[in-house]
């Protein structure tokens, strides 16, 4: 029996990190890339040619799917510390509400052309949706103990139970630290023990606010009021005199693929320090979440100058208006237009697939992969830049337009 093929093209096709004209992507009926050819090699009448940019499915490297029920519940522009305090207040919601929101958010991401997600999980709430989803998930089981070495075991056990729940469900997962300011030396070691022998990926929230660095440099700033507000003792903590990333790297396993998330106030010096620390080091930027929480974006030129391997995340609906990688790219280019469309598409596709360990299947139009297909369409004058006129992707994982 001969299987049908689908021949797709557009004004530009994103191939090998560049936008190229006169390219045809040939897909099987199951969405596998069979070939990538010059348009001249095909009868144009047999090719579905569209206006816009043909790109692989998007990879969202940072999300909190289990917090989807909190959309619109937390004020914008408050800063990170009040934001976290608000999140804690709203976590105990009726489970049916949580479950419905998780399912809706998973569908929203799929509808927005996202084929893979690196998802932070503190609970098992998202397991059933993930098992049934078209999206491929890398699950980061996140632990924290608020720098309390003495109570580390008490904090750690529930997260270990979540980790084991994901393993029992057959879902790919690793144990990860929440952030430098919330993970003790003892907890870092316990996390490393769980991951040892498993070459996966780990993530950590990093330098999301100036108060984080201030806390590590001098043990001053708003993090003190955060700990005091929750009656959390930090007597054991002594300032390191360095930025927070240095503390984290002293205790993390550099042999694991590592994703630093947010990096909102990260300096060029610290970016280079991070790149030198490990051979597989990636950065996730969540532009809309940064604006939602702190009204601030990273300075992307520093990341470009340091040749950082960038990826894109959406964070959660707690800290974002939608779950759309396209909207994240639009925001970045709106405020820092020197970041090219080709940069952004690399961040949103292959780089993300690499850090999640999915580059053999996703992230690029290469023979044997099933990366999904997105078409970014906009008026001719804006065809190759990402503006408000660029519409949400026409999505198809199987190679046939909806």
XYZ file of C-alpha atoms in Angstrom:
402
model
C 0.000 0.000 0.000
C 1.412 3.412 -0.987
C 1.097 6.081 1.687
C 0.141 9.617 0.793
C 2.625 12.436 1.113
C 2.119 16.146 1.676
C 4.324 18.729 0.008
C 4.343 22.033 1.879
C 6.011 25.352 1.154
C 5.698 29.058 1.919
C 7.358 32.360 1.076
C 10.073 31.373 3.523
C 10.831 28.071 5.251
C 12.915 27.946 8.429
C 15.758 25.525 7.660
C 19.166 25.168 9.358
C 18.613 28.272 11.477
C 17.795 30.500 8.504
C 14.775 31.642 6.506
C 15.051 30.261 2.995
C 12.888 30.754 -0.082
C 11.860 28.143 -2.649
C 11.978 25.181 -0.268
C 9.559 22.235 -0.102
C 9.084 20.083 2.984
C 7.747 16.638 2.108
C 5.892 14.905 4.926
C 4.308 11.506 5.334
C 0.658 11.294 6.300
C 1.872 10.804 9.893
C 3.938 14.003 9.806
C 7.393 12.470 9.360
C 9.787 14.547 7.272
C 10.638 12.515 4.166
C 12.730 15.150 2.409
C 13.556 18.843 2.249
C 14.058 19.891 -1.355
C 14.406 22.869 -3.672
C 11.048 23.911 -5.085
C 12.512 23.429 -8.565
C 12.615 19.669 -7.941
C 8.816 19.499 -7.706
C 5.822 20.218 -9.867
C 4.435 23.446 -8.312
C 0.893 22.186 -8.915
C 1.595 19.368 -6.430
C 2.902 21.675 -3.688
C 0.699 23.452 -1.130
C 2.319 26.908 -1.182
C 1.233 29.438 1.448
C 1.955 33.078 2.270
C 4.156 33.496 5.340
C 6.813 31.492 7.137
C 6.747 27.711 7.504
C 8.340 26.662 10.798
C 8.550 23.510 12.937
C 6.325 23.082 15.986
C 7.242 25.309 18.920
C 8.946 24.116 22.101
C 7.942 25.766 25.382
C 10.819 25.119 27.778
C 9.241 26.576 30.922
C 5.663 26.272 32.109
C 3.732 25.540 35.313
C 0.707 23.718 33.922
C -0.630 22.890 37.376
C -1.091 26.610 38.119
C -3.401 27.200 35.147
C -6.405 27.731 37.420
C -4.851 30.954 38.696
C -5.274 32.939 35.477
C -6.174 36.534 36.359
C -6.043 35.957 40.118
C -2.684 37.646 40.738
C -2.044 41.346 40.110
C 0.468 42.451 37.498
C 3.514 44.616 38.195
C 3.864 43.865 41.899
C 7.382 42.433 41.776
C 8.463 38.857 42.420
C 8.133 38.702 46.208
C 4.480 39.902 46.420
C 3.753 37.717 43.401
C 5.002 34.560 45.167
C 3.069 35.485 48.286
C -0.114 35.750 46.211
C 0.520 32.405 44.507
C 0.777 30.639 47.848
C -2.572 32.071 48.935
C -4.409 30.648 45.898
C -2.996 27.139 45.672
C -5.820 25.421 47.590
C -8.644 25.558 45.039
C -11.343 22.957 44.396
C -9.696 20.092 42.518
C -12.325 20.036 39.760
C -11.503 23.663 38.945
C -7.801 22.834 38.850
C -8.359 19.809 36.597
C -10.504 21.731 34.104
C -7.958 24.544 33.904
C -5.088 22.100 33.310
C -6.942 20.426 30.473
C -7.849 23.778 28.891
C -4.261 25.046 29.142
C -2.864 21.912 27.529
C -5.297 22.392 24.631
C -4.426 26.096 24.396
C -0.753 25.266 23.966
C -1.488 22.624 21.355
C -3.755 25.019 19.461
C -0.951 27.590 19.541
C 1.476 25.285 17.750
C 3.400 24.035 20.804
C 4.523 20.418 20.423
C 6.721 20.033 23.509
C 6.853 21.551 26.999
C 9.299 21.578 29.880
C 6.835 21.652 32.757
C 7.446 22.382 36.422
C 5.501 20.029 38.686
C 5.142 20.253 42.451
C 2.153 17.887 42.494
C 0.719 14.989 40.485
C -2.269 17.046 39.276
C -1.176 17.125 35.627
C -0.293 13.448 35.099
C -3.543 12.271 33.497
C -3.744 15.209 31.087
C -0.126 14.706 30.064
C -0.629 10.998 29.409
C -3.457 11.810 26.982
C -1.915 14.928 25.417
C -0.563 15.388 21.891
C 2.173 17.499 23.495
C 5.400 15.814 24.586
C 6.301 16.803 28.144
C 9.603 16.834 29.979
C 8.552 17.008 33.641
C 10.707 18.912 36.112
C 9.730 17.774 39.625
C 10.611 20.876 41.595
C 11.707 20.821 45.228
C 12.451 23.516 47.799
C 13.106 23.671 51.538
C 13.553 27.426 52.076
C 17.248 26.993 52.932
C 16.380 24.941 56.025
C 18.937 22.107 56.156
C 17.463 20.803 59.423
C 14.014 20.250 57.903
C 15.222 19.218 54.461
C 13.978 15.619 54.821
C 10.473 16.763 55.754
C 10.275 19.042 52.717
C 11.910 16.569 50.351
C 9.771 13.466 50.892
C 6.549 14.834 49.317
C 8.459 15.882 46.208
C 10.110 12.474 46.018
C 6.620 10.957 46.144
C 5.590 13.171 43.209
C 8.709 12.102 41.297
C 7.907 8.446 41.879
C 4.319 9.083 40.780
C 5.536 10.418 37.458
C 7.914 7.501 37.030
C 5.110 5.034 37.773
C 2.958 6.753 35.141
C 5.700 6.225 32.552
C 6.360 9.951 32.100
C 9.839 11.378 31.596
C 10.959 13.393 34.602
C 13.877 14.688 36.621
C 14.157 16.210 40.083
C 15.101 19.900 40.034
C 15.768 22.753 42.493
C 13.314 25.659 42.567
C 15.733 28.597 42.913
C 19.022 29.404 44.638
C 17.266 31.318 47.434
C 14.929 28.410 48.285
C 17.189 25.336 48.182
C 19.652 24.352 50.893
C 22.976 22.636 50.327
C 21.501 19.423 51.722
C 18.545 19.531 49.330
C 20.808 20.142 46.337
C 22.653 16.939 47.202
C 19.433 14.953 47.563
C 18.285 16.197 44.161
C 21.626 15.235 42.623
C 21.325 11.740 44.121
C 17.919 11.198 42.517
C 19.180 12.270 39.084
C 22.551 10.536 39.265
C 22.960 8.017 36.470
C 20.109 9.509 34.438
C 21.319 11.841 31.708
C 18.272 14.072 31.451
C 17.790 17.808 31.959
C 17.411 19.936 35.051
C 16.156 23.492 35.450
C 16.374 26.220 38.056
C 14.780 29.663 38.345
C 17.663 32.124 38.183
C 18.198 35.850 38.862
C 14.558 36.777 38.368
C 14.849 39.899 40.527
C 17.552 42.192 41.905
C 16.470 41.163 45.426
C 17.727 37.633 44.765
C 21.269 38.838 44.117
C 21.098 41.292 47.005
C 20.151 38.459 49.336
C 23.229 36.445 48.365
C 25.586 39.393 48.274
C 24.723 40.978 51.639
C 21.696 39.152 53.116
C 19.575 42.249 52.649
C 16.559 43.217 50.543
C 12.964 42.114 50.124
C 13.677 38.393 50.417
C 14.156 38.973 54.143
C 10.562 40.175 54.449
C 9.423 37.203 52.355
C 10.976 34.734 54.796
C 9.747 36.714 57.785
C 6.216 36.842 56.374
C 6.038 33.040 56.269
C 7.932 32.687 59.581
C 10.749 30.832 57.881
C 14.073 30.875 59.749
C 17.160 31.754 57.712
C 19.657 31.856 60.580
C 21.743 29.158 58.898
C 22.203 31.199 55.752
C 25.298 33.366 55.371
C 25.714 35.750 52.423
C 28.148 34.530 49.797
C 29.226 37.920 48.471
C 28.406 36.779 44.931
C 25.325 36.650 42.744
C 22.915 33.770 43.281
C 24.029 31.713 40.281
C 27.426 31.154 41.880
C 25.807 29.561 44.942
C 23.651 27.290 42.776
C 26.544 26.111 40.641
C 28.566 25.170 43.715
C 25.948 22.519 44.464
C 24.458 21.482 41.107
C 25.678 18.626 38.922
C 27.430 20.118 35.899
C 27.236 16.791 34.024
C 23.486 17.255 33.619
C 22.000 19.372 30.850
C 21.051 22.566 32.729
C 18.378 25.169 31.963
C 18.516 28.548 33.704
C 15.058 30.115 33.734
C 14.120 33.832 33.549
C 17.602 35.369 34.038
C 15.905 38.763 34.068
C 18.706 40.664 35.783
C 21.614 38.476 34.688
C 24.744 40.375 33.675
C 27.037 39.623 30.755
C 29.692 38.544 33.252
C 27.334 36.027 34.871
C 26.149 34.731 31.487
C 29.745 34.018 30.506
C 30.394 32.467 33.911
C 27.424 30.142 33.375
C 28.565 29.198 29.868
C 31.993 28.282 31.235
C 30.512 26.235 34.087
C 29.002 23.443 31.986
C 29.198 22.210 28.424
C 25.420 21.900 28.040
C 24.012 25.109 29.477
C 20.792 26.665 28.219
C 18.797 29.791 29.076
C 14.998 30.108 29.056
C 13.441 33.514 28.670
C 9.779 34.127 29.541
C 9.302 37.673 28.318
C 5.616 38.176 29.017
C 5.928 36.713 32.510
C 8.826 39.067 33.231
C 6.639 41.996 32.217
C 3.647 40.624 34.137
C 5.601 40.281 37.377
C 8.346 42.910 37.347
C 7.724 45.136 34.298
C 11.226 44.247 33.177
C 12.895 42.233 30.416
C 16.370 40.703 30.222
C 18.869 42.612 28.113
C 19.043 40.151 25.244
C 22.101 41.726 23.611
C 24.235 40.365 26.448
C 22.975 36.847 25.749
C 23.652 37.255 22.020
C 27.133 38.663 22.677
C 27.918 35.723 24.971
C 26.609 33.254 22.356
C 24.201 31.877 24.948
C 21.950 29.027 23.826
C 18.538 30.610 24.295
C 15.117 28.991 24.558
C 11.634 30.390 25.146
C 9.061 29.620 27.845
C 5.644 30.950 28.701
C 5.696 30.430 32.479
C 2.180 29.806 33.804
C -1.200 31.438 33.386
C -0.595 32.824 36.868
C 2.014 35.125 35.361
C 0.935 35.383 31.741
C -2.105 36.362 29.719
C -1.821 33.331 27.390
C 0.350 30.314 26.621
C 1.780 31.201 23.221
C 5.378 31.010 22.066
C 4.475 33.239 19.118
C 3.312 35.955 21.517
C 6.558 35.600 23.492
C 8.558 36.144 20.300
C 6.434 39.150 19.363
C 7.062 40.722 22.766
C 10.814 40.242 22.546
C 10.986 41.753 19.066
C 8.633 44.608 19.996
C 10.878 45.815 22.831
C 14.303 44.720 21.524
C 13.970 44.632 17.756
C 17.637 43.797 17.101
C 16.732 40.221 18.078
C 16.014 38.850 14.618
C 13.214 36.531 13.592
C 15.814 33.889 12.805
C 17.234 34.183 16.332
C 13.774 33.826 17.817
C 12.777 30.865 15.692
C 15.969 29.047 16.690
C 15.181 29.736 20.342
C 11.584 28.572 19.894
C 12.309 25.329 18.058
C 15.603 23.421 17.896
C 17.267 24.968 20.967
C 14.239 24.088 23.064
C 14.111 20.559 21.680
C 17.781 20.085 22.547
C 17.505 21.107 26.189
C 14.451 18.869 26.664
C 16.269 15.933 25.047
C 13.827 15.777 22.124
C 16.033 16.945 19.258
C 15.932 13.532 17.556
C 12.193 13.984 16.895
C 11.401 17.690 17.157
C 12.754 21.180 16.541
C 13.646 21.198 12.842
C 12.625 20.011 9.395
C 15.070 17.119 9.090
C 14.503 13.725 7.502
C 13.102 11.230 9.995
C 11.766 13.820 12.450
C 8.100 14.514 13.210
C 8.443 18.151 14.300
C 4.943 19.436 13.621
C 4.224 22.323 11.276
C 3.318 25.947 11.944
C 2.561 28.650 9.419
C 3.134 32.228 10.563
C 1.191 34.493 8.271
C 1.024 38.277 8.152
C 0.626 41.109 5.617
C 3.277 41.101 2.911
C 5.050 44.157 4.329
C 5.531 42.402 7.683
C 6.094 38.952 6.283
C 9.426 38.231 7.930
C 9.124 40.182 11.151
C 6.915 39.277 14.074
C 4.431 42.052 14.699
C 0.912 42.373 16.035
C -0.214 41.573 12.502
C 1.430 38.138 12.627
C -1.401 35.741 13.310
C -1.373 32.696 15.545
C 0.039 29.692 13.740
C -1.974 27.462 11.483
C -1.122 24.247 13.227
C -0.798 20.747 11.933
C 1.263 17.944 13.400
C 0.325 15.606 10.554
C 1.209 17.793 7.591
C -2.318 18.693 6.459
C -3.694 22.173 7.078
C -6.735 22.519 9.301
